[in-house]
Amino acid sequence: MSRHRFAGRAGAVIVLMTLAMAMPAAASESDSGGLHDSEWALTALKAERAWKISKGAGVTVAVIGTGVDATHPDLRGRIVRGKDFAGGSGGFGTREEGRVEQSSTHMAGIIVGTGRNYRGDGVYGLAPKAQLMPLGVYRDGKPQADATAKAIRHAASRGVRVIDVAVSFKRPTPALRSAVKYALAQDAIVVAGAGDNGKDGNRATYPASLPGVVAVVATDKKGAVWTSSHRGGKLTLAAPGVAILTTARNNNYWTGDGTGYAAPWVAAGAALLRAEHPRWNSRQVVQKLIDTADRKGSAGHDPRYGFGRIAPAKALADRAAPPASTDLSAAGQRPRTKPASAEKATGDESALVTIGVVAGVLVVLAILAVVLISRRRPPHNNSHHG
């Protein structure tokens, strides 16, 4: 996972210069200026279109990790009281535990950033009107599996319906398995990065590999899967996760790569849908994200992309409710709607049929015209009678 820290306004200027050179001139949809213009992921996800329908108001997303710096200008007013479960000094989850590269403040900016810093030129999250509950699970710089299980249960038991687990483990403990099952039974959506070990053994990580968890892989600006993303297994969706600009503690900013930076976009997308469709259950929300995802690779489930990269604007625009009984516990879910490739093929076939019909009609009209003209034409040599 590559990481870069940017301190204060000087860091922001460097970010803008660097990303401006890397991005095409027409990439930004926003007129906000500043850091917001450099958030390529918001452009890729068509956030401006999504925000015309929902910004996540009334929904709380839990982020399980180091705790969040609630004093950051782009996060003020969006962080609710959380809790530390690992015996650290995180208090209510509003202070950091762990190294800066592990910071859950990064995830918070991706989900609920308000852009208020620098007079509106700060970082925006995909669900800027949602709230975020920080839950700390780090002790001595390492995440604790049992603490993570307690944090998942805590969030679900308090009505949090979207949970981003920003930590991972090589093996699942019984408590972690039980906590995920409990959260799913409480109608919560549990999201986690699929893992950053695609080049290093590609072993399953947890809780991402547990049944029912939305496992997310990272994509770059071109839509390609990040080379270190976990491949195969129970992948569900893809989301931007390379060169992600976001908030950092002590009023700073940060860019990072990894599936841990991709999962918050999916959590935020789920928050947008939950705000817009409060009667939909968690399975319906996830299914809608699957149905409307931008397909890559195979038409259905792909071992690299899952069901494709999330498209929150498309998901919000498609208001049809998926079946309430949708089962997302298996890795091989199939989309309820036609994938993009099938839609394109169907569209091409329809176009060909239409062209054929029009051509046929023109031929018939031409024949009729010839017949009518022939009937109206006066016969040769009968204009005079002998």
Tab-separated table of C-alpha atoms in Angstrom:
chain	number	residue	atom	x	y	z
A	1	MET	CA	0.000	0.000	0.000
A	2	SER	CA	1.580	3.290	-1.053
A	3	ARG	CA	0.878	6.369	1.036
A	4	HIS	CA	1.732	10.066	0.985
A	5	ARG	CA	1.072	12.670	3.662
A	6	PHE	CA	0.284	16.291	2.916
A	7	ALA	CA	0.524	18.909	5.644
A	8	GLY	CA	-1.710	21.964	5.628
A	9	ARG	CA	-2.236	24.277	2.661
A	10	ALA	CA	1.203	23.622	1.175
A	11	GLY	CA	0.355	19.949	0.937
A	12	ALA	CA	-2.929	20.795	-0.707
A	13	VAL	CA	-1.160	22.849	-3.376
A	14	ILE	CA	1.217	19.956	-4.101
A	15	VAL	CA	-1.739	17.582	-4.370
A	16	LEU	CA	-3.469	19.868	-6.841
A	17	MET	CA	-0.383	20.300	-9.008
A	18	THR	CA	0.395	16.589	-9.055
A	19	LEU	CA	-3.132	15.408	-9.754
A	20	ALA	CA	-3.775	18.164	-12.291
A	21	MET	CA	-0.913	16.821	-14.399
A	22	ALA	CA	-2.202	13.257	-14.062
A	23	MET	CA	-5.852	13.962	-14.878
A	24	PRO	CA	-7.429	15.050	-18.174
A	25	ALA	CA	-8.577	18.648	-18.290
A	26	ALA	CA	-12.263	17.735	-18.546
A	27	ALA	CA	-12.198	15.235	-15.680
A	28	SER	CA	-13.863	17.325	-12.983
A	29	GLU	CA	-17.647	17.737	-12.768
A	30	SER	CA	-17.540	20.182	-9.875
A	31	ASP	CA	-17.203	23.950	-9.763
A	32	SER	CA	-16.079	23.856	-6.132
A	33	GLY	CA	-12.392	24.248	-6.970
A	34	GLY	CA	-9.525	23.307	-4.697
A	35	LEU	CA	-9.050	19.807	-3.408
A	36	HIS	CA	-12.508	18.731	-4.502
A	37	ASP	CA	-11.539	19.174	-8.145
A	38	SER	CA	-8.699	16.709	-7.579
A	39	GLU	CA	-10.913	13.894	-6.275
A	40	TRP	CA	-10.920	11.789	-9.419
A	41	ALA	CA	-13.003	9.105	-7.717
A	42	LEU	CA	-15.961	11.465	-7.271
A	43	THR	CA	-15.858	12.205	-10.984
A	44	ALA	CA	-15.599	8.523	-11.886
A	45	LEU	CA	-18.586	7.712	-9.686
A	46	LYS	CA	-20.607	10.670	-11.040
A	47	ALA	CA	-21.128	11.981	-7.527
A	48	GLU	CA	-22.662	15.254	-8.694
A	49	ARG	CA	-25.484	13.344	-10.383
A	50	ALA	CA	-25.979	11.109	-7.366
A	51	TRP	CA	-26.181	14.126	-5.035
A	52	LYS	CA	-29.153	15.473	-6.955
A	53	ILE	CA	-31.063	12.518	-5.511
A	54	SER	CA	-29.349	11.666	-2.212
A	55	LYS	CA	-26.464	12.794	-0.020
A	56	GLY	CA	-26.999	10.219	2.697
A	57	ALA	CA	-28.873	12.407	5.191
A	58	GLY	CA	-30.220	10.480	8.175
A	59	VAL	CA	-27.908	7.478	7.744
A	60	THR	CA	-25.047	6.574	10.085
A	61	VAL	CA	-22.047	4.603	8.832
A	62	ALA	CA	-19.760	2.876	11.339
A	63	VAL	CA	-16.040	2.719	10.574
A	64	ILE	CA	-14.137	0.101	12.544
A	65	GLY	CA	-10.434	0.820	12.817
A	66	THR	CA	-8.217	3.342	14.590
A	67	GLY	CA	-10.780	5.911	15.574
A	68	VAL	CA	-11.297	9.198	13.707
A	69	ASP	CA	-9.967	12.712	14.227
A	70	ALA	CA	-13.299	14.452	14.668
A	71	THR	CA	-11.642	17.900	14.730
A	72	HIS	CA	-10.716	17.895	11.046
A	73	PRO	CA	-12.498	20.822	9.342
A	74	ASP	CA	-13.877	18.542	6.625
A	75	LEU	CA	-15.337	16.160	9.233
A	76	ARG	CA	-16.750	18.507	11.858
A	77	GLY	CA	-20.410	17.938	12.487
A	78	ARG	CA	-20.397	14.509	10.850
A	79	ILE	CA	-18.786	12.360	13.569
A	80	VAL	CA	-21.066	10.929	16.243
A	81	ARG	CA	-20.037	9.365	19.536
A	82	GLY	CA	-18.297	6.036	19.056
A	83	LYS	CA	-16.291	3.777	21.346
A	84	ASP	CA	-12.890	2.162	21.785
A	85	PHE	CA	-12.946	-1.619	22.215
A	86	ALA	CA	-9.235	-2.409	22.536
A	87	GLY	CA	-8.354	-0.670	25.783
A	88	GLY	CA	-6.564	2.193	24.085
A	89	SER	CA	-6.873	5.910	24.766
A	90	GLY	CA	-9.327	6.514	21.951
A	91	GLY	CA	-12.175	7.457	24.281
A	92	PHE	CA	-15.288	7.671	22.145
A	93	GLY	CA	-13.434	6.829	18.948
A	94	THR	CA	-12.810	10.497	18.175
A	95	ARG	CA	-9.046	10.274	18.646
A	96	GLU	CA	-6.553	8.253	16.645
A	97	GLU	CA	-4.998	4.932	17.667
A	98	GLY	CA	-2.305	3.357	15.521
A	99	ARG	CA	0.130	4.603	12.901
A	100	VAL	CA	-0.884	7.356	10.521
A	101	GLU	CA	-0.988	4.998	7.535
A	102	GLN	CA	-3.650	2.971	9.365
A	103	SER	CA	-5.792	6.011	10.050
A	104	SER	CA	-9.560	5.615	9.846
A	105	THR	CA	-9.715	9.373	9.341
A	106	HIS	CA	-8.865	8.496	5.730
A	107	MET	CA	-12.000	6.377	5.469
A	108	ALA	CA	-14.096	9.068	7.142
A	109	GLY	CA	-13.169	11.649	4.515
A	110	ILE	CA	-14.147	9.270	1.707
A	111	ILE	CA	-17.558	8.670	3.268
A	112	VAL	CA	-18.676	11.920	4.945
A	113	GLY	CA	-16.194	14.639	3.976
A	114	THR	CA	-17.995	17.991	3.783
A	115	GLY	CA	-15.418	19.984	1.805
A	116	ARG	CA	-15.665	22.863	4.296
A	117	ASN	CA	-11.927	23.355	4.763
A	118	TYR	CA	-10.232	26.222	2.889
A	119	ARG	CA	-13.566	27.999	2.511
A	120	GLY	CA	-15.229	25.163	0.677
A	121	ASP	CA	-12.186	23.855	-1.168
A	122	GLY	CA	-11.658	20.808	1.056
A	123	VAL	CA	-12.319	17.117	0.514
A	124	TYR	CA	-15.813	15.752	-0.084
A	125	GLY	CA	-17.059	12.276	0.680
A	126	LEU	CA	-19.593	10.418	-1.418
A	127	ALA	CA	-22.233	10.714	1.328
A	128	PRO	CA	-21.498	14.210	2.689
A	129	LYS	CA	-24.700	14.487	4.735
A	130	ALA	CA	-24.439	11.092	6.408
A	131	GLN	CA	-22.970	10.669	9.886
A	132	LEU	CA	-20.095	8.451	10.928
A	133	MET	CA	-19.580	6.403	14.086
A	134	PRO	CA	-15.871	5.676	14.756
A	135	LEU	CA	-15.101	2.449	16.612
A	136	GLY	CA	-11.533	1.791	17.757
A	137	VAL	CA	-10.075	-1.732	17.730
A	138	TYR	CA	-6.303	-1.081	17.830
A	139	ARG	CA	-3.941	-1.919	20.657
A	140	ASP	CA	-0.175	-1.410	20.445
A	141	GLY	CA	-0.495	-0.479	16.788
A	142	LYS	CA	-2.359	-3.645	15.782
A	143	PRO	CA	-6.037	-4.384	15.206
A	144	GLN	CA	-7.601	-6.914	17.571
A	145	ALA	CA	-9.986	-9.524	16.185
A	146	ASP	CA	-12.103	-9.861	19.325
A	147	ALA	CA	-12.348	-6.088	19.633
A	148	THR	CA	-13.452	-5.947	15.999
A	149	ALA	CA	-16.176	-8.486	16.710
A	150	LYS	CA	-17.382	-6.400	19.664
A	151	ALA	CA	-17.357	-3.257	17.518
A	152	ILE	CA	-19.459	-4.916	14.797
A	153	ARG	CA	-21.999	-6.043	17.387
A	154	HIS	CA	-22.029	-2.613	19.016
A	155	ALA	CA	-22.778	-0.851	15.732
A	156	ALA	CA	-25.480	-3.301	14.672
A	157	SER	CA	-27.168	-3.295	18.084
A	158	ARG	CA	-27.430	0.503	17.963
A	159	GLY	CA	-29.196	0.625	14.649
A	160	VAL	CA	-26.215	1.337	12.391
A	161	ARG	CA	-27.131	-0.160	9.030
A	162	VAL	CA	-23.857	0.332	7.139
A	163	ILE	CA	-20.584	-0.915	8.663
A	164	ASP	CA	-17.168	-0.411	7.043
A	165	VAL	CA	-14.622	-2.756	8.613
A	166	ALA	CA	-11.280	-1.055	7.928
A	167	VAL	CA	-9.175	-3.880	9.352
A	168	SER	CA	-8.459	-7.424	8.208
A	169	PHE	CA	-7.192	-10.695	9.624
A	170	LYS	CA	-5.658	-13.844	8.155
A	171	ARG	CA	-8.073	-16.058	10.054
A	172	PRO	CA	-11.585	-15.508	11.323
A	173	THR	CA	-12.195	-16.021	15.020
A	174	PRO	CA	-15.471	-17.599	16.135
A	175	ALA	CA	-16.386	-14.247	17.671
A	176	LEU	CA	-15.808	-12.456	14.367
A	177	ARG	CA	-17.936	-14.966	12.463
A	178	SER	CA	-20.694	-14.661	15.033
A	179	ALA	CA	-20.577	-10.855	14.998
A	180	VAL	CA	-20.939	-10.689	11.226
A	181	LYS	CA	-23.894	-13.083	11.331
A	182	TYR	CA	-25.474	-10.951	14.040
A	183	ALA	CA	-25.004	-7.735	12.061
A	184	LEU	CA	-26.512	-9.258	8.933
A	185	ALA	CA	-29.463	-10.501	10.977
A	186	GLN	CA	-29.943	-6.910	12.199
A	187	ASP	CA	-30.251	-5.782	8.550
A	188	ALA	CA	-26.813	-4.161	8.480
A	189	ILE	CA	-24.598	-4.025	5.391
A	190	VAL	CA	-21.050	-5.097	6.278
A	191	VAL	CA	-18.376	-3.853	3.865
A	192	ALA	CA	-14.651	-4.674	3.874
A	193	GLY	CA	-11.660	-4.389	1.582
A	194	ALA	CA	-10.941	-7.724	-0.126
A	195	GLY	CA	-7.243	-7.502	0.787
A	196	ASP	CA	-3.984	-6.084	-0.592
A	197	ASN	CA	-2.205	-9.395	-1.072
A	198	GLY	CA	-2.767	-10.044	-4.766
A	199	LYS	CA	0.999	-10.144	-5.283
A	200	ASP	CA	1.776	-11.854	-2.007
A	201	GLY	CA	0.056	-15.217	-1.840
A	202	ASN	CA	-3.485	-13.948	-2.466
A	203	ARG	CA	-4.750	-15.584	0.720
A	204	ALA	CA	-8.277	-14.916	1.862
A	205	THR	CA	-8.672	-12.155	4.443
A	206	TYR	CA	-11.397	-11.689	7.022
A	207	PRO	CA	-14.057	-10.464	7.504
A	208	ALA	CA	-14.102	-9.804	3.723
A	209	SER	CA	-14.252	-13.534	2.945
A	210	LEU	CA	-17.076	-14.314	5.358
A	211	PRO	CA	-20.525	-15.063	3.849
A	212	GLY	CA	-22.677	-11.987	3.386
A	213	VAL	CA	-19.838	-9.440	3.643
A	214	VAL	CA	-19.482	-7.081	0.680
A	215	ALA	CA	-15.850	-7.644	-0.354
A	216	VAL	CA	-14.410	-4.759	-2.379
A	217	VAL	CA	-11.423	-4.567	-4.742
A	218	ALA	CA	-9.616	-1.380	-5.762
A	219	THR	CA	-9.558	0.163	-9.241
A	220	ASP	CA	-7.409	2.929	-10.712
A	221	LYS	CA	-8.286	5.994	-12.774
A	222	LYS	CA	-8.554	3.919	-15.942
A	223	GLY	CA	-10.914	1.446	-14.314
A	224	ALA	CA	-8.337	-1.342	-14.088
A	225	VAL	CA	-8.069	-3.436	-10.931
A	226	TRP	CA	-5.165	-2.417	-8.709
A	227	THR	CA	-2.368	-4.924	-9.170
A	228	SER	CA	-2.146	-5.783	-5.478
A	229	SER	CA	-5.871	-6.350	-4.963
A	230	HIS	CA	-6.956	-9.780	-3.792
A	231	ARG	CA	-8.293	-11.865	-6.691
A	232	GLY	CA	-10.968	-14.511	-6.893
A	233	GLY	CA	-13.035	-15.877	-4.047
A	234	LYS	CA	-15.950	-13.945	-2.618
A	235	LEU	CA	-15.396	-10.619	-4.370
A	236	THR	CA	-18.548	-8.543	-4.621
A	237	LEU	CA	-17.820	-5.102	-6.058
A	238	ALA	CA	-15.031	-2.801	-7.170
A	239	ALA	CA	-14.481	0.868	-6.340
A	240	PRO	CA	-11.771	3.517	-6.741
A	241	GLY	CA	-8.788	2.659	-4.557
A	242	VAL	CA	-5.645	4.089	-6.174
A	243	ALA	CA	-4.267	7.590	-5.511
A	244	ILE	CA	-7.271	8.413	-3.326
A	245	LEU	CA	-7.091	11.897	-1.832
A	246	THR	CA	-8.745	12.130	1.577
A	247	THR	CA	-8.577	13.574	5.064
A	248	ALA	CA	-5.860	12.799	7.626
A	249	ARG	CA	-5.488	13.602	11.298
A	250	ASN	CA	-4.172	16.962	12.491
A	251	ASN	CA	-6.040	18.810	9.711
A	252	ASN	CA	-3.892	17.180	7.044
A	253	TYR	CA	-4.593	15.340	3.795
A	254	TRP	CA	-3.380	12.047	2.446
A	255	THR	CA	-3.338	9.951	-0.697
A	256	GLY	CA	-3.387	6.185	-0.461
A	257	ASP	CA	-3.789	2.969	-2.440
A	258	GLY	CA	-5.548	-0.202	-1.405
A	259	THR	CA	-8.787	-2.060	-1.008
A	260	GLY	CA	-9.186	-0.301	2.344
A	261	TYR	CA	-9.598	2.931	0.349
A	262	ALA	CA	-12.090	1.283	-2.013
A	263	ALA	CA	-14.459	-0.179	0.579
A	264	PRO	CA	-15.564	3.241	1.973
A	265	TRP	CA	-16.902	4.275	-1.451
A	266	VAL	CA	-19.155	1.212	-1.411
A	267	ALA	CA	-20.205	1.933	2.174
A	268	ALA	CA	-21.021	5.511	1.169
A	269	GLY	CA	-22.927	4.312	-1.897
A	270	ALA	CA	-24.958	2.039	0.346
A	271	ALA	CA	-25.643	5.009	2.625
A	272	LEU	CA	-26.999	7.030	-0.313
A	273	LEU	CA	-29.390	4.217	-1.184
A	274	ARG	CA	-30.451	3.631	2.421
A	275	ALA	CA	-31.263	7.323	2.763
A	276	GLU	CA	-33.310	7.320	-0.434
A	277	HIS	CA	-35.025	3.968	0.179
A	278	PRO	CA	-35.404	3.571	3.959
A	279	ARG	CA	-37.822	0.652	3.529
A	280	TRP	CA	-35.401	-1.447	1.503
A	281	ASN	CA	-33.597	-4.150	3.448
A	282	SER	CA	-29.831	-4.597	3.313
A	283	ARG	CA	-30.021	-7.325	0.678
A	284	GLN	CA	-32.033	-5.098	-1.637
A	285	VAL	CA	-29.542	-2.255	-1.275
A	286	VAL	CA	-26.565	-4.482	-2.069
A	287	GLN	CA	-28.420	-6.102	-4.944
A	288	LYS	CA	-29.148	-2.688	-6.437
A	289	LEU	CA	-25.444	-1.829	-6.262
A	290	ILE	CA	-24.702	-5.133	-8.010
A	291	ASP	CA	-27.428	-4.689	-10.641
A	292	THR	CA	-26.247	-1.216	-11.646
A	293	ALA	CA	-22.482	-1.712	-11.377
A	294	ASP	CA	-20.334	-0.899	-14.394
A	295	ARG	CA	-19.328	-4.313	-15.664
A	296	LYS	CA	-15.730	-5.171	-16.400
A	297	GLY	CA	-14.452	-8.435	-17.750
A	298	SER	CA	-17.149	-11.101	-17.916
A	299	ALA	CA	-20.825	-10.202	-18.093
A	300	GLY	CA	-21.654	-11.709	-14.699
A	301	HIS	CA	-19.273	-12.314	-11.817
A	302	ASP	CA	-15.635	-11.697	-12.658
A	303	PRO	CA	-12.751	-13.079	-10.535
A	304	ARG	CA	-11.011	-9.692	-10.625
A	305	TYR	CA	-13.842	-7.141	-10.504
A	306	GLY	CA	-16.609	-9.032	-8.761
A	307	PHE	CA	-19.810	-7.687	-10.328
A	308	GLY	CA	-18.120	-4.489	-11.463
A	309	ARG	CA	-17.402	-0.997	-10.182
A	310	ILE	CA	-20.192	0.675	-8.267
A	311	ALA	CA	-22.225	3.324	-10.080
A	312	PRO	CA	-24.146	5.149	-7.319
A	313	ALA	CA	-25.775	7.675	-9.650
A	314	LYS	CA	-27.143	4.850	-11.787
A	315	ALA	CA	-28.236	2.931	-8.688
A	316	LEU	CA	-30.191	5.925	-7.400
A	317	ALA	CA	-31.762	6.623	-10.786
A	318	ASP	CA	-33.000	3.027	-11.048
A	319	ARG	CA	-35.822	3.145	-8.513
A	320	ALA	CA	-37.178	-0.363	-9.039
A	321	ALA	CA	-36.961	-2.337	-5.802
A	322	PRO	CA	-35.073	-5.651	-6.014
A	323	PRO	CA	-36.864	-8.689	-4.522
A	324	ALA	CA	-36.885	-8.425	-0.734
A	325	SER	CA	-35.835	-12.065	-0.412
A	326	THR	CA	-32.583	-11.669	-2.375
A	327	ASP	CA	-29.930	-13.990	-0.948
A	328	LEU	CA	-26.437	-12.458	-0.918
A	329	SER	CA	-24.758	-15.063	1.268
A	330	ALA	CA	-23.072	-16.843	-1.642
A	331	ALA	CA	-20.102	-15.652	-3.659
A	332	GLY	CA	-21.759	-16.382	-6.987
A	333	GLN	CA	-24.661	-13.936	-6.871
A	334	ARG	CA	-25.959	-13.078	-10.299
A	335	PRO	CA	-27.327	-9.658	-11.171
A	336	ARG	CA	-31.083	-9.369	-11.438
A	337	THR	CA	-30.824	-7.069	-14.407
A	338	LYS	CA	-28.973	-7.523	-17.663
A	339	PRO	CA	-25.279	-6.641	-17.491
A	340	ALA	CA	-24.041	-3.690	-19.518
A	341	SER	CA	-22.546	-5.934	-22.179
A	342	ALA	CA	-25.872	-7.730	-22.643
A	343	GLU	CA	-27.714	-4.431	-22.774
A	344	LYS	CA	-25.334	-3.201	-25.446
A	345	ALA	CA	-25.763	-6.367	-27.444
A	346	THR	CA	-29.530	-6.154	-27.107
A	347	GLY	CA	-29.411	-2.534	-28.199
A	348	ASP	CA	-27.323	-3.415	-31.241
A	349	GLU	CA	-29.741	-6.195	-32.200
A	350	SER	CA	-32.710	-3.861	-31.778
A	351	ALA	CA	-31.019	-1.297	-33.990
A	352	LEU	CA	-30.436	-3.889	-36.702
A	353	VAL	CA	-34.064	-5.024	-36.520
A	354	THR	CA	-35.245	-1.430	-36.780
A	355	ILE	CA	-33.028	-0.784	-39.788
A	356	GLY	CA	-34.345	-3.939	-41.436
A	357	VAL	CA	-37.960	-2.962	-40.845
A	358	VAL	CA	-37.402	0.559	-42.187
A	359	ALA	CA	-35.628	-0.811	-45.249
A	360	GLY	CA	-38.492	-3.229	-45.860
A	361	VAL	CA	-41.064	-0.450	-45.594
A	362	LEU	CA	-39.095	1.699	-48.042
A	363	VAL	CA	-38.963	-1.165	-50.532
A	364	VAL	CA	-42.729	-1.699	-50.247
A	365	LEU	CA	-43.363	2.039	-50.704
A	366	ALA	CA	-41.093	2.117	-53.738
A	367	ILE	CA	-42.978	-0.783	-55.342
A	368	LEU	CA	-46.337	0.888	-54.629
A	369	ALA	CA	-45.071	4.122	-56.114
A	370	VAL	CA	-44.013	2.358	-59.306
A	371	VAL	CA	-47.393	0.631	-59.582
A	372	LEU	CA	-49.343	3.846	-59.048
A	373	ILE	CA	-47.245	5.774	-61.535
A	374	SER	CA	-47.702	3.018	-64.084
A	375	ARG	CA	-51.489	3.142	-63.663
A	376	ARG	CA	-51.643	6.927	-63.981
A	377	ARG	CA	-49.423	7.066	-67.082
A	378	PRO	CA	-51.516	7.505	-70.317
A	379	PRO	CA	-51.274	4.599	-72.817
A	380	HIS	CA	-49.075	5.062	-75.884
A	381	ASN	CA	-50.694	6.103	-79.262
A	382	ASN	CA	-54.343	6.302	-78.067
A	383	SER	CA	-54.674	10.075	-77.819
A	384	HIS	CA	-56.212	10.179	-81.341
A	385	HIS	CA	-58.854	7.970	-82.901
A	386	GLY	CA	-58.911	7.115	-86.558
